[in-house]
Amino acid sequence: MAQSARIGSRAWIVLSMLCFVYVLNFLDRQLLPILAKPIQDTLHFSDGQLGLIGGFYFAVFYTFISIPIGYLADRTSRSKVLALACALWSAATMSCGLAINYVQFAIARMTVGFGEAGGVPPSYAIISDYFPPHRRGTALGIYNTGPGIGAALGVAFGASIAAAFSWRYAFVVLGSVGILAAIAVLFVVREPPRGGLDAGSADEPENASFLATFRMFFSRPSLALAAFGGGITQLVTYGLQNFAVLYLMREKAMTLGEVAVYYSLVVFVGMTGSMVASGLLIDRFTKRSRSAYAVIPATSLIFAVPVFIAFLSAPGWSGACWFLCLTMFFNYFYLSSTVTLVQQEVRPNQRVMSGALLLLVMNFIGLGLGPTYVGAASDFLRAYSPDHSLHWALYTCLFFYVVAIAVFLMLARVLRRESREIGETAGC
């Protein structure tokens, strides 16, 4: 049934709406790293404090709140949970623009994380119930262009508004757009039947318990390794993402106006190109071998290492931007791979919770520790290299590239072994 299921216009409309909300999700999240320099100048945050706000403080709420929200969404309307979450994180984003000290700003950002926790897991499950298995890699790849588009628009509009008026206006204006989007979700995103496009879904119980899903997820090496590999990769991507603009402005003499134009193009081309390409590759190569879910991100990260070094070594911001674009392109193949693997491997009634568990692991490691680590490393290295501490802090991220590649290669072995076992069982 799944292979012959037709994809109607309604599915593409819903996917477009969900992608737009994801764009806003990431746009709001990226305003802090994009506007780090003017915020530092006004509120006098250190690199370490910026890392904590954008990393650990945000991630604590974002990751752990996603579990009860996933539990709720698995039992209620996923589209209504998404709309409520969008309204909450958008209102909190507006509050960031009104903060006058570190504590107020930190609380507002933690509330943004609280709201954004309800954005992605319900969307993964909704997409999986609108698109059949053989098209989910492409659909989820398109959905995952949201971070690239959101970050690019955040740079373009956020930096432009900040340059023309103030960084505070950027938070207030862009947060207000999210309030309107939350209302639109209620009218556009219809709740699809759970598992309606999956063979045998009628035999599944309507709801799965949290403990059953938790045990299932972490008892399966393939799912646990996918989450861990994604988390280590995110340690690099979020660490770089939260400090790239500050690095380009501080070490490469890039201006805020140049950031608004050129860095936004770097993010858009690099991240969105990565999501689309990886989604298409997943749908093509996983038909031949399940190990492609791991081989594709491992290969892309191997290619990312030399261009990341070239980005850090480039003498000026223009050359650095070219290499940063390639770095971002190769950095993000892991996302569509891990998300699609998890959505394919679990039962329909466990998809939201499994997506939440995936994000919990990935974001606690990557989002929680990545920016926090880079900021702390920069503060520590300032005593040894006052003018280039952030440069050397980013260089230390090469170690995490190696670890992530190793984990994905381990995942490839596990997937090949599981495929052989499935084949042997089928042969019996």
Tab-separated table of C-alpha atoms in Angstrom:
chain	number	residue	atom	x	y	z
A	1	MET	CA	0.000	0.000	0.000
A	2	ALA	CA	2.791	2.392	0.891
A	3	GLN	CA	4.563	2.047	-2.430
A	4	SER	CA	1.452	2.796	-4.498
A	5	ALA	CA	0.025	5.542	-2.340
A	6	ARG	CA	-0.414	8.779	-4.279
A	7	ILE	CA	0.705	12.075	-2.845
A	8	GLY	CA	-2.042	14.677	-3.192
A	9	SER	CA	-1.773	18.449	-3.208
A	10	ARG	CA	-2.924	18.567	0.427
A	11	ALA	CA	0.286	16.785	1.503
A	12	TRP	CA	2.463	19.359	-0.257
A	13	ILE	CA	0.473	22.266	1.202
A	14	VAL	CA	0.881	20.838	4.701
A	15	LEU	CA	4.588	20.207	4.104
A	16	SER	CA	5.002	23.832	2.960
A	17	MET	CA	3.245	25.122	6.075
A	18	LEU	CA	5.294	22.908	8.386
A	19	CYS	CA	8.477	23.973	6.628
A	20	PHE	CA	7.513	27.639	7.059
A	21	VAL	CA	6.974	27.119	10.786
A	22	TYR	CA	10.359	25.368	10.982
A	23	VAL	CA	11.885	28.356	9.195
A	24	LEU	CA	10.486	30.612	11.918
A	25	ASN	CA	11.643	28.147	14.579
A	26	PHE	CA	15.227	28.391	13.418
A	27	LEU	CA	15.013	32.058	12.502
A	28	ASP	CA	14.090	32.950	16.072
A	29	ARG	CA	16.748	30.611	17.428
A	30	GLN	CA	19.476	32.109	15.243
A	31	LEU	CA	18.885	35.743	16.163
A	32	LEU	CA	21.186	35.421	19.177
A	33	PRO	CA	24.318	34.228	17.316
A	34	ILE	CA	23.607	36.571	14.412
A	35	LEU	CA	23.301	39.608	16.674
A	36	ALA	CA	25.901	38.487	19.221
A	37	LYS	CA	28.218	41.439	18.597
A	38	PRO	CA	25.662	44.267	19.092
A	39	ILE	CA	24.132	42.384	22.048
A	40	GLN	CA	27.603	42.085	23.602
A	41	ASP	CA	28.183	45.778	23.053
A	42	THR	CA	24.886	46.681	24.779
A	43	LEU	CA	24.550	44.121	27.580
A	44	HIS	CA	28.268	43.282	27.969
A	45	PHE	CA	28.034	39.466	27.800
A	46	SER	CA	31.244	37.441	27.603
A	47	ASP	CA	31.751	34.653	25.031
A	48	GLY	CA	31.133	32.130	27.812
A	49	GLN	CA	27.845	33.778	28.800
A	50	LEU	CA	26.711	33.819	25.164
A	51	GLY	CA	27.601	30.139	24.904
A	52	LEU	CA	25.527	29.299	27.974
A	53	ILE	CA	22.472	31.240	26.787
A	54	GLY	CA	22.606	29.836	23.268
A	55	GLY	CA	23.703	26.390	24.396
A	56	PHE	CA	23.187	24.811	27.799
A	57	TYR	CA	20.379	27.025	29.146
A	58	PHE	CA	18.431	26.794	25.903
A	59	ALA	CA	19.041	23.071	25.485
A	60	VAL	CA	17.916	22.101	29.001
A	61	PHE	CA	14.420	23.350	28.241
A	62	TYR	CA	14.421	22.405	24.557
A	63	THR	CA	15.467	18.797	25.051
A	64	PHE	CA	13.727	17.697	28.227
A	65	ILE	CA	10.421	19.487	27.626
A	66	SER	CA	10.231	17.712	24.258
A	67	ILE	CA	9.495	14.430	26.066
A	68	PRO	CA	6.224	15.436	27.787
A	69	ILE	CA	5.241	17.409	24.693
A	70	GLY	CA	5.878	14.343	22.538
A	71	TYR	CA	3.825	12.232	24.946
A	72	LEU	CA	0.979	14.756	24.733
A	73	ALA	CA	1.168	15.021	20.938
A	74	ASP	CA	1.032	11.226	20.543
A	75	ARG	CA	-2.327	11.289	22.364
A	76	THR	CA	-3.895	14.530	21.165
A	77	SER	CA	-3.883	16.726	18.072
A	78	ARG	CA	-0.336	17.124	16.828
A	79	SER	CA	-1.256	20.182	14.755
A	80	LYS	CA	-2.742	21.998	17.781
A	81	VAL	CA	0.335	21.202	19.872
A	82	LEU	CA	2.464	22.650	17.066
A	83	ALA	CA	0.372	25.835	16.865
A	84	LEU	CA	0.557	26.400	20.618
A	85	ALA	CA	4.310	25.827	20.636
A	86	CYS	CA	4.828	28.276	17.763
A	87	ALA	CA	2.864	30.972	19.586
A	88	LEU	CA	4.870	30.433	22.782
A	89	TRP	CA	8.362	30.573	21.262
A	90	SER	CA	7.412	33.608	19.161
A	91	ALA	CA	6.158	35.534	22.193
A	92	ALA	CA	9.346	34.606	24.065
A	93	THR	CA	11.443	35.833	21.133
A	94	MET	CA	9.722	39.207	21.372
A	95	SER	CA	10.571	39.241	25.087
A	96	CYS	CA	14.283	38.885	24.264
A	97	GLY	CA	14.137	42.272	22.592
A	98	LEU	CA	12.855	43.818	25.826
A	99	ALA	CA	15.505	42.314	28.153
A	100	ILE	CA	17.784	44.783	29.940
A	101	ASN	CA	20.159	42.390	31.727
A	102	TYR	CA	21.653	38.899	31.555
A	103	VAL	CA	19.060	37.199	33.768
A	104	GLN	CA	16.085	38.566	31.823
A	105	PHE	CA	17.661	37.637	28.498
A	106	ALA	CA	18.542	34.130	29.719
A	107	ILE	CA	14.987	33.499	30.984
A	108	ALA	CA	13.504	34.698	27.698
A	109	ARG	CA	15.819	32.412	25.698
A	110	MET	CA	14.987	29.429	27.910
A	111	THR	CA	11.308	30.103	27.228
A	112	VAL	CA	12.063	30.135	23.506
A	113	GLY	CA	13.546	26.659	23.997
A	114	PHE	CA	10.447	25.579	25.923
A	115	GLY	CA	8.230	26.559	22.990
A	116	GLU	CA	10.469	25.242	20.233
A	117	ALA	CA	10.480	21.810	21.896
A	118	GLY	CA	6.928	21.378	20.596
A	119	GLY	CA	7.737	22.283	17.017
A	120	VAL	CA	9.777	19.538	15.399
A	121	PRO	CA	8.672	16.118	16.806
A	122	PRO	CA	4.957	16.599	15.944
A	123	SER	CA	5.969	17.830	12.484
A	124	TYR	CA	8.099	14.727	11.813
A	125	ALA	CA	5.117	12.506	12.644
A	126	ILE	CA	2.625	14.567	10.616
A	127	ILE	CA	4.876	14.414	7.549
A	128	SER	CA	5.305	10.655	7.972
A	129	ASP	CA	1.508	10.278	7.902
A	130	TYR	CA	1.137	12.428	4.770
A	131	PHE	CA	3.947	10.804	2.733
A	132	PRO	CA	4.450	7.071	2.034
A	133	PRO	CA	7.677	5.324	3.106
A	134	HIS	CA	9.399	5.546	-0.287
A	135	ARG	CA	9.012	9.361	-0.356
A	136	ARG	CA	9.675	10.212	3.295
A	137	GLY	CA	13.397	10.844	2.831
A	138	THR	CA	12.650	13.500	0.222
A	139	ALA	CA	9.766	14.999	2.232
A	140	LEU	CA	11.782	15.126	5.461
A	141	GLY	CA	14.751	16.480	3.516
A	142	ILE	CA	12.585	19.317	2.201
A	143	TYR	CA	11.237	19.926	5.706
A	144	ASN	CA	14.780	20.045	7.060
A	145	THR	CA	15.609	22.909	4.708
A	146	GLY	CA	13.837	24.964	7.387
A	147	PRO	CA	17.007	25.541	9.466
A	148	GLY	CA	18.974	26.754	6.442
A	149	ILE	CA	16.238	29.050	5.184
A	150	GLY	CA	15.464	30.245	8.711
A	151	ALA	CA	19.092	30.964	9.503
A	152	ALA	CA	19.553	32.751	6.164
A	153	LEU	CA	16.457	34.901	6.647
A	154	GLY	CA	17.470	35.521	10.245
A	155	VAL	CA	20.803	36.838	9.021
A	156	ALA	CA	19.286	38.893	6.217
A	157	PHE	CA	16.378	40.427	8.125
A	158	GLY	CA	17.826	40.322	11.636
A	159	ALA	CA	21.120	41.952	10.669
A	160	SER	CA	19.396	44.462	8.377
A	161	ILE	CA	16.877	45.514	11.035
A	162	ALA	CA	19.633	45.707	13.647
A	163	ALA	CA	21.855	47.776	11.350
A	164	ALA	CA	19.020	50.187	10.478
A	165	PHE	CA	17.405	50.433	13.913
A	166	SER	CA	18.476	48.219	16.833
A	167	TRP	CA	19.001	44.552	17.625
A	168	ARG	CA	15.938	44.811	19.914
A	169	TYR	CA	13.644	45.598	16.982
A	170	ALA	CA	14.819	42.430	15.203
A	171	PHE	CA	13.582	40.205	18.044
A	172	VAL	CA	10.235	42.009	18.359
A	173	VAL	CA	9.428	42.181	14.629
A	174	LEU	CA	10.396	38.625	13.746
A	175	GLY	CA	8.748	37.200	16.855
A	176	SER	CA	5.452	38.833	15.884
A	177	VAL	CA	5.490	36.994	12.544
A	178	GLY	CA	5.477	33.702	14.451
A	179	ILE	CA	2.262	34.639	16.264
A	180	LEU	CA	0.515	34.980	12.893
A	181	ALA	CA	2.017	31.674	11.722
A	182	ALA	CA	0.643	29.878	14.789
A	183	ILE	CA	-2.868	30.984	13.833
A	184	ALA	CA	-2.331	29.831	10.243
A	185	VAL	CA	-1.301	26.330	11.389
A	186	LEU	CA	-4.748	25.788	12.931
A	187	PHE	CA	-6.412	26.360	9.559
A	188	VAL	CA	-3.905	24.738	7.190
A	189	VAL	CA	-2.541	21.620	8.929
A	190	ARG	CA	-5.245	18.970	9.201
A	191	GLU	CA	-4.563	16.062	11.527
A	192	PRO	CA	-3.867	12.946	9.348
A	193	PRO	CA	-4.722	9.350	10.351
A	194	ARG	CA	-1.836	7.896	12.338
A	195	GLY	CA	0.000	5.270	10.318
A	196	GLY	CA	-2.488	5.491	7.457
A	197	LEU	CA	0.256	4.988	4.856
A	198	ASP	CA	2.076	2.177	6.645
A	199	ALA	CA	1.352	-1.475	5.970
A	200	GLY	CA	-0.043	-3.250	9.007
A	201	SER	CA	-0.723	-0.060	10.937
A	202	ALA	CA	-4.319	-1.086	11.571
A	203	ASP	CA	-3.026	-3.864	13.814
A	204	GLU	CA	-1.130	-1.436	16.066
A	205	PRO	CA	-2.587	-0.204	19.364
A	206	GLU	CA	-3.706	3.427	19.233
A	207	ASN	CA	-1.220	4.645	21.857
A	208	ALA	CA	2.149	3.389	23.041
A	209	SER	CA	3.318	4.018	26.588
A	210	PHE	CA	6.262	6.309	27.220
A	211	LEU	CA	8.249	3.584	28.996
A	212	ALA	CA	7.664	1.120	26.179
A	213	THR	CA	8.850	3.644	23.592
A	214	PHE	CA	11.811	4.670	25.762
A	215	ARG	CA	12.933	1.056	26.242
A	216	MET	CA	12.443	0.286	22.560
A	217	PHE	CA	14.456	3.325	21.428
A	218	PHE	CA	17.501	2.858	23.645
A	219	SER	CA	17.534	-0.942	23.439
A	220	ARG	CA	18.003	-0.826	19.668
A	221	PRO	CA	21.659	-0.111	18.824
A	222	SER	CA	20.754	1.387	15.439
A	223	LEU	CA	18.484	4.070	16.943
A	224	ALA	CA	20.789	4.846	19.871
A	225	LEU	CA	23.858	5.137	17.621
A	226	ALA	CA	21.964	7.337	15.144
A	227	ALA	CA	21.016	9.688	17.975
A	228	PHE	CA	24.537	9.719	19.428
A	229	GLY	CA	26.182	10.240	16.043
A	230	GLY	CA	23.791	13.093	15.304
A	231	GLY	CA	24.521	14.614	18.706
A	232	ILE	CA	28.290	14.617	18.225
A	233	THR	CA	27.836	16.125	14.764
A	234	GLN	CA	25.588	18.810	16.222
A	235	LEU	CA	28.269	19.615	18.769
A	236	VAL	CA	30.288	20.863	15.791
A	237	THR	CA	27.408	22.422	13.841
A	238	TYR	CA	25.866	24.315	16.760
A	239	GLY	CA	29.261	25.315	18.124
A	240	LEU	CA	30.169	26.760	14.739
A	241	GLN	CA	26.735	28.191	14.041
A	242	ASN	CA	26.500	30.103	17.315
A	243	PHE	CA	29.885	31.755	16.860
A	244	ALA	CA	30.366	31.988	13.073
A	245	VAL	CA	29.095	35.571	12.750
A	246	LEU	CA	31.014	36.748	15.814
A	247	TYR	CA	34.113	35.002	14.424
A	248	LEU	CA	33.750	36.582	10.976
A	249	MET	CA	33.205	40.048	12.434
A	250	ARG	CA	35.911	39.805	15.092
A	251	GLU	CA	38.640	37.875	13.260
A	252	LYS	CA	37.888	38.485	9.566
A	253	ALA	CA	36.734	42.155	9.812
A	254	MET	CA	33.279	41.514	8.345
A	255	THR	CA	30.710	44.256	8.934
A	256	LEU	CA	27.080	43.761	9.976
A	257	GLY	CA	25.910	44.959	6.566
A	258	GLU	CA	28.156	42.422	4.838
A	259	VAL	CA	26.884	39.731	7.183
A	260	ALA	CA	23.292	40.557	6.184
A	261	VAL	CA	24.046	39.898	2.516
A	262	TYR	CA	26.909	37.431	2.172
A	263	TYR	CA	26.606	35.284	5.282
A	264	SER	CA	22.877	34.833	4.643
A	265	LEU	CA	23.739	33.475	1.171
A	266	VAL	CA	26.335	31.155	2.698
A	267	VAL	CA	23.786	29.705	5.125
A	268	PHE	CA	21.011	29.427	2.551
A	269	VAL	CA	23.080	27.699	-0.109
A	270	GLY	CA	25.097	25.523	2.253
A	271	MET	CA	22.382	24.297	4.617
A	272	THR	CA	19.388	24.058	2.277
A	273	GLY	CA	21.488	22.474	-0.451
A	274	SER	CA	22.674	19.894	2.060
A	275	MET	CA	19.130	19.016	3.172
A	276	VAL	CA	17.757	18.594	-0.344
A	277	ALA	CA	20.756	16.622	-1.593
A	278	SER	CA	20.851	14.324	1.433
A	279	GLY	CA	17.097	13.623	1.241
A	280	LEU	CA	17.350	12.614	-2.413
A	281	LEU	CA	20.413	10.444	-1.761
A	282	ILE	CA	18.695	8.712	1.142
A	283	ASP	CA	15.627	7.783	-0.917
A	284	ARG	CA	17.861	6.489	-3.695
A	285	PHE	CA	20.509	4.509	-1.828
A	286	THR	CA	18.538	3.143	1.124
A	287	LYS	CA	16.484	1.118	-1.348
A	288	ARG	CA	19.655	-0.896	-1.947
A	289	SER	CA	21.059	-0.946	1.580
A	290	ARG	CA	19.889	0.289	4.991
A	291	SER	CA	23.527	1.045	5.820
A	292	ALA	CA	23.264	4.095	3.547
A	293	TYR	CA	21.568	5.864	6.476
A	294	ALA	CA	25.014	5.843	8.130
A	295	VAL	CA	27.432	5.743	5.194
A	296	ILE	CA	26.033	8.962	3.683
A	297	PRO	CA	26.610	11.160	6.776
A	298	ALA	CA	29.979	9.516	7.529
A	299	THR	CA	31.190	10.269	3.999
A	300	SER	CA	29.921	13.842	4.088
A	301	LEU	CA	31.725	14.534	7.384
A	302	ILE	CA	34.980	13.183	5.942
A	303	PHE	CA	34.624	15.754	3.137
A	304	ALA	CA	33.758	18.461	5.686
A	305	VAL	CA	37.049	18.244	7.606
A	306	PRO	CA	39.425	19.787	5.002
A	307	VAL	CA	37.042	22.601	4.040
A	308	PHE	CA	36.459	23.417	7.724
A	309	ILE	CA	40.229	23.793	8.139
A	310	ALA	CA	40.330	25.953	4.998
A	311	PHE	CA	37.543	28.148	6.438
A	312	LEU	CA	39.553	28.804	9.596
A	313	SER	CA	42.772	29.343	7.649
A	314	ALA	CA	41.386	31.776	5.045
A	315	PRO	CA	43.021	35.235	5.366
A	316	GLY	CA	39.883	37.310	4.684
A	317	TRP	CA	36.129	37.043	5.159
A	318	SER	CA	35.326	36.535	1.463
A	319	GLY	CA	37.460	33.412	1.146
A	320	ALA	CA	36.302	32.199	4.543
A	321	CYS	CA	32.669	32.461	3.404
A	322	TRP	CA	33.279	30.243	0.372
A	323	PHE	CA	34.794	27.509	2.525
A	324	LEU	CA	32.153	27.976	5.226
A	325	CYS	CA	29.448	27.373	2.614
A	326	LEU	CA	31.053	24.056	1.672
A	327	THR	CA	31.526	23.185	5.340
A	328	MET	CA	27.832	23.723	6.027
A	329	PHE	CA	26.875	21.698	2.949
A	330	PHE	CA	28.805	18.648	4.154
A	331	ASN	CA	27.975	19.165	7.838
A	332	TYR	CA	24.216	18.622	7.572
A	333	PHE	CA	23.817	15.332	5.692
A	334	TYR	CA	23.422	13.605	9.055
A	335	LEU	CA	20.078	15.278	9.852
A	336	SER	CA	17.867	13.869	7.104
A	337	SER	CA	19.579	10.490	7.523
A	338	THR	CA	18.972	10.145	11.248
A	339	VAL	CA	15.442	11.563	11.187
A	340	THR	CA	14.328	9.349	8.300
A	341	LEU	CA	15.908	6.246	9.849
A	342	VAL	CA	14.067	6.763	13.135
A	343	GLN	CA	10.720	7.535	11.480
A	344	GLN	CA	11.037	4.430	9.281
A	345	GLU	CA	12.128	2.055	12.017
A	346	VAL	CA	9.483	2.720	14.691
A	347	ARG	CA	5.754	2.050	14.794
A	348	PRO	CA	3.397	4.863	13.724
A	349	ASN	CA	2.103	5.296	17.277
A	350	GLN	CA	5.669	5.833	18.524
A	351	ARG	CA	6.842	8.363	15.968
A	352	VAL	CA	6.350	11.606	17.878
A	353	MET	CA	7.906	10.233	21.048
A	354	SER	CA	10.767	8.597	19.128
A	355	GLY	CA	11.387	11.870	17.318
A	356	ALA	CA	11.412	13.634	20.684
A	357	LEU	CA	13.911	11.105	22.089
A	358	LEU	CA	16.112	11.554	19.019
A	359	LEU	CA	16.070	15.311	19.492
A	360	LEU	CA	16.667	14.951	23.228
A	361	VAL	CA	19.926	13.077	22.670
A	362	MET	CA	21.098	15.097	19.676
A	363	ASN	CA	20.254	18.508	21.086
A	364	PHE	CA	21.426	17.863	24.628
A	365	ILE	CA	24.827	16.847	23.281
A	366	GLY	CA	25.012	19.238	20.345
A	367	LEU	CA	22.926	22.259	21.250
A	368	GLY	CA	23.608	21.969	24.975
A	369	LEU	CA	27.348	21.357	24.832
A	370	GLY	CA	28.427	22.755	21.432
A	371	PRO	CA	27.989	26.521	21.972
A	372	THR	CA	28.782	26.133	25.679
A	373	TYR	CA	32.042	24.345	24.885
A	374	VAL	CA	33.176	26.777	22.177
A	375	GLY	CA	32.367	29.811	24.332
A	376	ALA	CA	34.157	28.372	27.372
A	377	ALA	CA	37.145	27.309	25.261
A	378	SER	CA	37.393	30.825	23.814
A	379	ASP	CA	37.341	32.373	27.295
A	380	PHE	CA	40.003	29.894	28.480
A	381	LEU	CA	42.261	30.461	25.460
A	382	ARG	CA	42.050	34.258	25.736
A	383	ALA	CA	44.870	34.166	28.285
A	384	TYR	CA	47.131	32.517	25.682
A	385	SER	CA	45.878	34.265	22.534
A	386	PRO	CA	43.883	37.391	23.428
A	387	ASP	CA	43.109	38.384	19.837
A	388	HIS	CA	42.468	34.932	18.356
A	389	SER	CA	40.977	32.837	21.157
A	390	LEU	CA	37.773	32.080	19.234
A	391	HIS	CA	39.831	30.992	16.227
A	392	TRP	CA	41.683	28.362	18.252
A	393	ALA	CA	38.531	27.304	20.100
A	394	LEU	CA	36.895	26.445	16.775
A	395	TYR	CA	39.986	24.494	15.718
A	396	THR	CA	39.488	22.120	18.644
A	397	CYS	CA	36.164	21.035	17.093
A	398	LEU	CA	38.147	18.857	14.676
A	399	PHE	CA	38.294	16.209	17.397
A	400	PHE	CA	34.488	15.942	17.377
A	401	TYR	CA	34.441	15.458	13.608
A	402	VAL	CA	36.582	12.358	14.091
A	403	VAL	CA	34.322	10.994	16.828
A	404	ALA	CA	31.160	11.582	14.758
A	405	ILE	CA	32.638	9.808	11.719
A	406	ALA	CA	33.584	6.824	13.891
A	407	VAL	CA	30.067	6.592	15.365
A	408	PHE	CA	28.390	6.653	11.948
A	409	LEU	CA	30.746	3.938	10.683
A	410	MET	CA	29.745	1.852	13.722
A	411	LEU	CA	26.103	2.497	12.840
A	412	ALA	CA	26.737	1.284	9.292
A	413	ARG	CA	28.053	-2.024	10.660
A	414	VAL	CA	25.013	-2.401	12.924
A	415	LEU	CA	22.582	-1.709	10.072
A	416	ARG	CA	24.322	-4.240	7.820
A	417	ARG	CA	24.176	-6.849	10.586
A	418	GLU	CA	20.503	-6.169	11.243
A	419	SER	CA	19.740	-6.430	7.529
A	420	ARG	CA	21.456	-9.818	7.364
A	421	GLU	CA	19.499	-11.020	10.385
A	422	ILE	CA	16.225	-9.825	8.869
A	423	GLY	CA	17.117	-11.610	5.628
A	424	GLU	CA	17.946	-14.816	7.423
A	425	THR	CA	14.673	-14.673	9.384
A	426	ALA	CA	12.715	-14.061	6.194
A	427	GLY	CA	14.491	-16.994	4.550
A	428	CYS	CA	13.394	-19.288	7.345
